[in-house]
Amino acid sequence: MNKKIKSNIVTRRVPFEFPDDIHPHWTPDRPEFAHMWNGLSLTMPYLEPYLIRTMREGLKRVDDPAVLADGFAFIAQEGQHYQVHQRFNDMLKNNGYPELAEIEKGMEKYYARLSKKSLAHRMAYSAGFESMTLGATRFIIEERSKNFLNADSRVASFWLWHMVEETEHKNCAYDAYQAACGGYFTRAFGVLHGTWGVFWPGIKAAALMLKKDGLWYNWRSRLNFYKYVASFLKYVLPYIARSMMPGHTPRSEKDSEWVKEWLRSYPSEMTLAEAPLVDTSTPAMPVPKMKFIKTEVNHAVV
């Protein structure tokens, strides 16, 4: 019998709410940036349940108690994430973009097909996507002063929280893949597959919303959108390249000081009384300090 181990990855129940008074252009001067992230949000309630199902199945092949504990903590965090994204996406559809439901149908079919692939293929997809998110986190954290300045704090804070926790569990999908399946070439392909599987429908959703706004055929707006995509890729592509190298692990990537401060501020299993909102009126956007209700969540694995 394995010794009980508790993961250092924690579950934070954060009550982010998105009432209909939130404008889909939550960065008023940068609607193209808002829609790029709105489009990526649309993918999360389809991607993250897939990641959870794949992790749960993969852990049946794992004996290492530390990998098991982290794997179940990963499941708990991702479960929180996709539920919040679903509320946000519902707000977008209610606020002028019901056509997004067609893209959602396409993603539902895509992940249904993907779920029929081999476990090694599916776990490599998960590990590859999770490796790519480290670049997305670096982009969203390091560029926060430029991209989130004067944004709706409820949306900006939600994205920052999500990406901080993506960094916290950055090793889980990789470790589970290595323990359950292993194999370099499948993992390397999974980096490309996992990135494309989320990036492409997210871009399609962003373009749909910009078309609905009448901005897609405005050359200035289209150029702005491409600039944001290029800025995003400038951060992400080096992570993709490194993740595909033999012997690379997510542990090789250093966490930013802002991410470390956020994690120190919310160090244990908790239910927050209210969502921690970043002050987007100041370029520094320091980590918010909030009171929380401590709860016990047992991720120990026997």
Short mmCIF file of C-alpha atoms in Angstrom, two decimals:
data_model
loop_
_atom_site.label_atom_id
_atom_site.label_comp_id
_atom_site.label_asym_id
_atom_site.label_seq_id
_atom_site.Cartn_x
_atom_site.Cartn_y
_atom_site.Cartn_z
CA MET A 1 0.00 0.00 0.00
CA ASN A 2 1.39 3.39 -0.98
CA LYS A 3 1.93 6.02 1.66
CA LYS A 4 -0.59 8.84 1.58
CA ILE A 5 0.86 11.91 -0.11
CA LYS A 6 -0.74 15.32 -0.35
CA SER A 7 0.03 17.40 -3.41
CA ASN A 8 1.48 20.90 -3.12
CA ILE A 9 -0.97 21.93 -5.84
CA VAL A 10 -4.04 23.42 -4.23
CA THR A 11 -7.67 24.01 -5.18
CA ARG A 12 -8.98 27.55 -4.86
CA ARG A 13 -12.71 28.04 -5.20
CA VAL A 14 -12.95 31.56 -6.56
CA PRO A 15 -16.44 33.06 -7.04
CA PHE A 16 -15.87 34.85 -10.34
CA GLU A 17 -19.18 36.02 -11.73
CA PHE A 18 -19.91 37.57 -15.11
CA PRO A 19 -23.20 39.47 -15.12
CA ASP A 20 -24.58 40.82 -18.36
CA ASP A 21 -23.31 44.30 -17.59
CA ILE A 22 -19.82 43.11 -18.62
CA HIS A 23 -19.14 44.33 -22.14
CA PRO A 24 -17.57 41.74 -24.45
CA HIS A 25 -15.06 44.49 -25.31
CA TRP A 26 -13.79 44.35 -21.73
CA THR A 27 -10.64 46.17 -22.83
CA PRO A 28 -12.49 49.21 -24.26
CA ASP A 29 -9.62 50.55 -26.38
CA ARG A 30 -8.52 47.09 -27.54
CA PRO A 31 -11.56 45.08 -28.70
CA GLU A 32 -9.31 42.87 -30.82
CA PHE A 33 -7.33 41.82 -27.76
CA ALA A 34 -10.53 41.13 -25.83
CA HIS A 35 -11.91 38.97 -28.60
CA MET A 36 -8.69 37.00 -28.96
CA TRP A 37 -9.05 35.91 -25.33
CA ASN A 38 -12.83 35.58 -25.61
CA GLY A 39 -12.22 33.10 -28.41
CA LEU A 40 -9.72 31.13 -26.36
CA SER A 41 -12.17 31.08 -23.45
CA LEU A 42 -14.74 29.43 -25.70
CA THR A 43 -12.49 26.37 -26.04
CA MET A 44 -11.99 25.76 -22.32
CA PRO A 45 -15.28 23.99 -21.41
CA TYR A 46 -14.45 21.43 -24.10
CA LEU A 47 -10.69 21.16 -23.68
CA GLU A 48 -10.51 21.01 -19.90
CA PRO A 49 -13.11 18.25 -19.35
CA TYR A 50 -11.14 16.29 -21.97
CA LEU A 51 -7.94 16.90 -19.98
CA ILE A 52 -9.71 15.71 -16.83
CA ARG A 53 -11.04 12.52 -18.45
CA THR A 54 -7.66 11.75 -19.97
CA MET A 55 -5.81 12.35 -16.70
CA ARG A 56 -8.25 10.21 -14.76
CA GLU A 57 -7.81 7.33 -17.20
CA GLY A 58 -4.04 7.72 -17.35
CA LEU A 59 -3.65 7.68 -13.58
CA LYS A 60 -4.97 4.11 -13.55
CA ARG A 61 -1.59 3.14 -15.02
CA VAL A 62 0.47 5.12 -12.51
CA ASP A 63 1.99 3.72 -9.32
CA ASP A 64 4.05 6.72 -8.18
CA PRO A 65 2.11 8.25 -5.24
CA ALA A 66 3.49 11.75 -5.93
CA VAL A 67 2.35 11.67 -9.57
CA LEU A 68 -1.02 10.34 -8.46
CA ALA A 69 -1.48 13.08 -5.88
CA ASP A 70 -0.52 15.82 -8.36
CA GLY A 71 -2.73 14.26 -11.01
CA PHE A 72 -5.82 14.40 -8.82
CA ALA A 73 -4.97 17.96 -7.79
CA PHE A 74 -4.70 18.83 -11.50
CA ILE A 75 -8.20 17.39 -12.02
CA ALA A 76 -9.55 19.53 -9.17
CA GLN A 77 -8.01 22.75 -10.51
CA GLU A 78 -9.12 22.16 -14.08
CA GLY A 79 -12.61 21.40 -12.83
CA GLN A 80 -12.75 24.85 -11.27
CA HIS A 81 -11.39 26.50 -14.42
CA TYR A 82 -13.81 25.18 -17.01
CA GLN A 83 -16.86 25.93 -14.87
CA VAL A 84 -15.84 29.59 -14.60
CA HIS A 85 -15.14 29.72 -18.35
CA GLN A 86 -18.59 28.32 -19.04
CA ARG A 87 -20.19 31.16 -17.08
CA PHE A 88 -18.07 33.67 -18.97
CA ASN A 89 -18.90 32.12 -22.35
CA ASP A 90 -22.61 32.13 -21.54
CA MET A 91 -22.31 35.86 -20.88
CA LEU A 92 -20.70 36.35 -24.32
CA LYS A 93 -23.49 34.46 -26.08
CA ASN A 94 -26.13 36.38 -24.14
CA ASN A 95 -24.46 39.69 -24.98
CA GLY A 96 -24.65 39.55 -28.74
CA TYR A 97 -22.83 36.45 -29.98
CA PRO A 98 -25.26 33.50 -30.01
CA GLU A 99 -23.48 32.29 -33.18
CA LEU A 100 -20.65 31.04 -30.98
CA ALA A 101 -22.81 28.02 -30.27
CA GLU A 102 -21.94 26.69 -33.75
CA ILE A 103 -18.23 26.74 -32.95
CA GLU A 104 -19.00 25.02 -29.67
CA LYS A 105 -20.74 22.22 -31.57
CA GLY A 106 -17.62 21.80 -33.68
CA MET A 107 -15.42 21.54 -30.59
CA GLU A 108 -17.75 19.01 -29.01
CA LYS A 109 -17.38 16.80 -32.11
CA TYR A 110 -13.62 17.38 -32.23
CA TYR A 111 -13.03 16.21 -28.66
CA ALA A 112 -15.40 13.28 -29.15
CA ARG A 113 -13.22 12.13 -32.05
CA LEU A 114 -10.03 12.81 -30.14
CA SER A 115 -11.31 10.76 -27.20
CA LYS A 116 -11.27 7.66 -29.43
CA LYS A 117 -7.51 7.89 -29.97
CA SER A 118 -5.03 5.79 -28.01
CA LEU A 119 -4.33 6.77 -24.41
CA ALA A 120 -0.73 7.64 -25.29
CA HIS A 121 -1.95 9.99 -28.04
CA ARG A 122 -4.46 11.64 -25.74
CA MET A 123 -2.04 12.05 -22.85
CA ALA A 124 0.59 13.49 -25.18
CA TYR A 125 -1.98 16.01 -26.44
CA SER A 126 -2.66 16.99 -22.83
CA ALA A 127 1.02 17.24 -21.93
CA GLY A 128 1.72 19.23 -25.09
CA PHE A 129 -1.05 21.73 -24.47
CA GLU A 130 -0.01 22.21 -20.85
CA SER A 131 3.58 22.87 -21.95
CA MET A 132 2.42 25.54 -24.41
CA THR A 133 0.40 27.34 -21.75
CA LEU A 134 3.60 28.37 -20.00
CA GLY A 135 4.28 30.72 -22.91
CA ALA A 136 0.71 32.01 -22.78
CA THR A 137 1.12 32.65 -19.04
CA ARG A 138 4.33 34.56 -19.59
CA PHE A 139 2.60 36.67 -22.24
CA ILE A 140 -0.43 37.48 -20.14
CA ILE A 141 1.61 38.25 -16.99
CA GLU A 142 4.51 40.18 -18.50
CA GLU A 143 2.29 42.18 -20.87
CA ARG A 144 -0.43 42.86 -18.30
CA SER A 145 0.45 46.55 -17.94
CA LYS A 146 -0.04 47.10 -21.65
CA ASN A 147 -2.94 44.79 -22.41
CA PHE A 148 -5.04 44.96 -19.24
CA LEU A 149 -4.66 48.63 -18.35
CA ASN A 150 -8.17 50.04 -17.68
CA ALA A 151 -9.74 46.70 -18.58
CA ASP A 152 -12.77 45.35 -16.74
CA SER A 153 -11.11 44.01 -13.62
CA ARG A 154 -13.50 41.09 -13.30
CA VAL A 155 -12.36 39.60 -16.62
CA ALA A 156 -8.69 40.53 -16.33
CA SER A 157 -8.48 39.06 -12.83
CA PHE A 158 -10.16 35.85 -13.95
CA TRP A 159 -7.64 35.32 -16.75
CA LEU A 160 -4.68 36.14 -14.52
CA TRP A 161 -5.90 33.68 -11.87
CA HIS A 162 -6.37 30.95 -14.45
CA MET A 163 -2.91 31.36 -15.97
CA VAL A 164 -1.22 31.47 -12.55
CA GLU A 165 -2.76 28.10 -11.74
CA GLU A 166 -1.73 26.75 -15.14
CA THR A 167 1.82 27.51 -14.04
CA GLU A 168 1.27 25.88 -10.66
CA HIS A 169 0.25 22.55 -12.21
CA LYS A 170 2.62 22.80 -15.18
CA ASN A 171 4.34 19.46 -14.45
CA CYS A 172 1.26 17.28 -13.91
CA ALA A 173 0.29 16.28 -17.45
CA TYR A 174 3.93 15.72 -18.42
CA ASP A 175 4.66 13.59 -15.35
CA ALA A 176 1.50 11.54 -15.84
CA TYR A 177 2.33 10.93 -19.51
CA GLN A 178 5.87 9.85 -18.67
CA ALA A 179 4.67 7.53 -15.92
CA ALA A 180 1.77 6.00 -17.86
CA CYS A 181 3.06 5.91 -21.43
CA GLY A 182 6.37 7.58 -22.20
CA GLY A 183 7.86 7.98 -25.64
CA TYR A 184 9.53 11.05 -27.11
CA PHE A 185 8.01 11.28 -30.60
CA THR A 186 4.40 10.94 -29.45
CA ARG A 187 4.99 13.62 -26.82
CA ALA A 188 6.68 15.97 -29.31
CA PHE A 189 3.77 15.65 -31.73
CA GLY A 190 1.40 16.24 -28.83
CA VAL A 191 2.90 19.70 -28.31
CA LEU A 192 1.93 20.74 -31.85
CA HIS A 193 -1.40 18.93 -31.80
CA GLY A 194 -2.46 20.29 -28.42
CA THR A 195 -1.52 23.84 -29.36
CA TRP A 196 -3.29 23.79 -32.72
CA GLY A 197 -6.36 22.05 -31.33
CA VAL A 198 -7.06 25.02 -29.07
CA PHE A 199 -5.54 27.91 -31.01
CA TRP A 200 -7.45 27.37 -34.27
CA PRO A 201 -11.03 27.28 -32.91
CA GLY A 202 -10.14 30.18 -30.61
CA ILE A 203 -9.05 32.26 -33.61
CA LYS A 204 -12.20 31.28 -35.52
CA ALA A 205 -14.35 32.41 -32.59
CA ALA A 206 -12.47 35.71 -32.33
CA ALA A 207 -12.93 36.35 -36.06
CA LEU A 208 -16.64 35.58 -35.78
CA MET A 209 -17.08 38.13 -33.00
CA LEU A 210 -15.07 40.78 -34.85
CA LYS A 211 -17.21 40.20 -37.95
CA LYS A 212 -20.36 40.56 -35.86
CA ASP A 213 -18.99 43.88 -34.57
CA GLY A 214 -18.21 45.09 -38.10
CA LEU A 215 -14.50 45.28 -37.28
CA TRP A 216 -13.10 42.31 -39.21
CA TYR A 217 -13.18 44.13 -42.55
CA ASN A 218 -11.71 47.33 -41.12
CA TRP A 219 -8.03 47.16 -42.05
CA ARG A 220 -6.87 48.92 -38.88
CA SER A 221 -8.83 46.56 -36.69
CA ARG A 222 -7.64 43.51 -38.64
CA LEU A 223 -4.04 44.73 -38.34
CA ASN A 224 -4.48 45.23 -34.59
CA PHE A 225 -5.79 41.70 -34.26
CA TYR A 226 -2.85 40.26 -36.17
CA LYS A 227 -0.47 42.29 -33.99
CA TYR A 228 -1.96 40.77 -30.84
CA VAL A 229 -1.74 37.28 -32.30
CA ALA A 230 1.88 37.91 -33.31
CA SER A 231 2.71 39.22 -29.84
CA PHE A 232 1.12 36.12 -28.32
CA LEU A 233 3.09 33.83 -30.63
CA LYS A 234 6.32 35.64 -29.84
CA TYR A 235 6.00 34.31 -26.30
CA VAL A 236 4.48 30.94 -27.10
CA LEU A 237 6.64 29.70 -29.99
CA PRO A 238 9.89 29.47 -27.97
CA TYR A 239 8.07 27.36 -25.38
CA ILE A 240 6.73 25.11 -28.11
CA ALA A 241 10.21 24.68 -29.56
CA ARG A 242 11.79 23.89 -26.20
CA SER A 243 8.96 21.55 -25.23
CA MET A 244 9.63 19.46 -28.33
CA MET A 245 13.28 18.93 -27.47
CA PRO A 246 14.33 15.50 -26.14
CA GLY A 247 14.76 15.56 -22.38
CA HIS A 248 12.91 18.85 -21.86
CA THR A 249 10.50 19.03 -18.93
CA PRO A 250 8.23 21.87 -17.77
CA ARG A 251 10.40 22.07 -14.65
CA SER A 252 13.06 23.68 -16.81
CA GLU A 253 10.89 26.80 -17.16
CA LYS A 254 11.22 29.44 -14.46
CA ASP A 255 8.13 31.02 -12.92
CA SER A 256 7.82 34.80 -12.87
CA GLU A 257 8.01 36.67 -9.56
CA TRP A 258 4.43 37.92 -10.02
CA VAL A 259 3.19 34.33 -10.32
CA LYS A 260 5.18 33.31 -7.25
CA GLU A 261 3.73 36.21 -5.26
CA TRP A 262 0.17 35.27 -6.27
CA LEU A 263 0.73 31.67 -5.16
CA ARG A 264 2.22 32.83 -1.84
CA SER A 265 -0.85 35.01 -1.30
CA TYR A 266 -3.23 32.06 -1.77
CA PRO A 267 -1.18 29.15 -0.43
CA SER A 268 -3.77 26.61 0.71
CA GLU A 269 -7.05 24.93 -0.16
CA MET A 270 -9.67 27.62 0.11
CA THR A 271 -13.00 29.06 -0.80
CA LEU A 272 -12.75 32.81 -1.28
CA ALA A 273 -15.49 35.01 0.08
CA GLU A 274 -15.22 37.13 -3.05
CA ALA A 275 -13.11 37.12 -6.20
CA PRO A 276 -9.68 38.76 -5.90
CA LEU A 277 -9.74 41.66 -8.34
CA VAL A 278 -6.58 43.18 -9.76
CA ASP A 279 -6.45 46.97 -9.89
CA THR A 280 -6.32 47.51 -13.64
CA SER A 281 -6.17 51.29 -13.26
CA THR A 282 -2.49 51.10 -12.33
CA PRO A 283 0.21 49.73 -14.64
CA ALA A 284 1.86 47.73 -11.85
CA MET A 285 -1.31 45.69 -11.21
CA PRO A 286 -0.07 44.22 -7.92
CA VAL A 287 -1.38 40.90 -6.65
CA PRO A 288 -4.65 41.57 -4.79
CA LYS A 289 -4.94 40.58 -1.14
CA MET A 290 -8.21 38.95 -0.17
CA LYS A 291 -9.79 37.28 2.83
CA PHE A 292 -10.80 33.70 2.32
CA ILE A 293 -12.64 30.86 3.99
CA LYS A 294 -10.28 27.95 4.49
CA THR A 295 -11.64 24.55 3.51
CA GLU A 296 -10.26 21.05 3.59
CA VAL A 297 -9.88 19.27 0.27
CA ASN A 298 -8.24 15.86 0.46
CA HIS A 299 -6.14 14.89 -2.55
CA ALA A 300 -4.28 12.13 -0.71
CA VAL A 301 -3.91 8.93 -2.69
CA VAL A 302 -3.70 5.49 -1.10
#
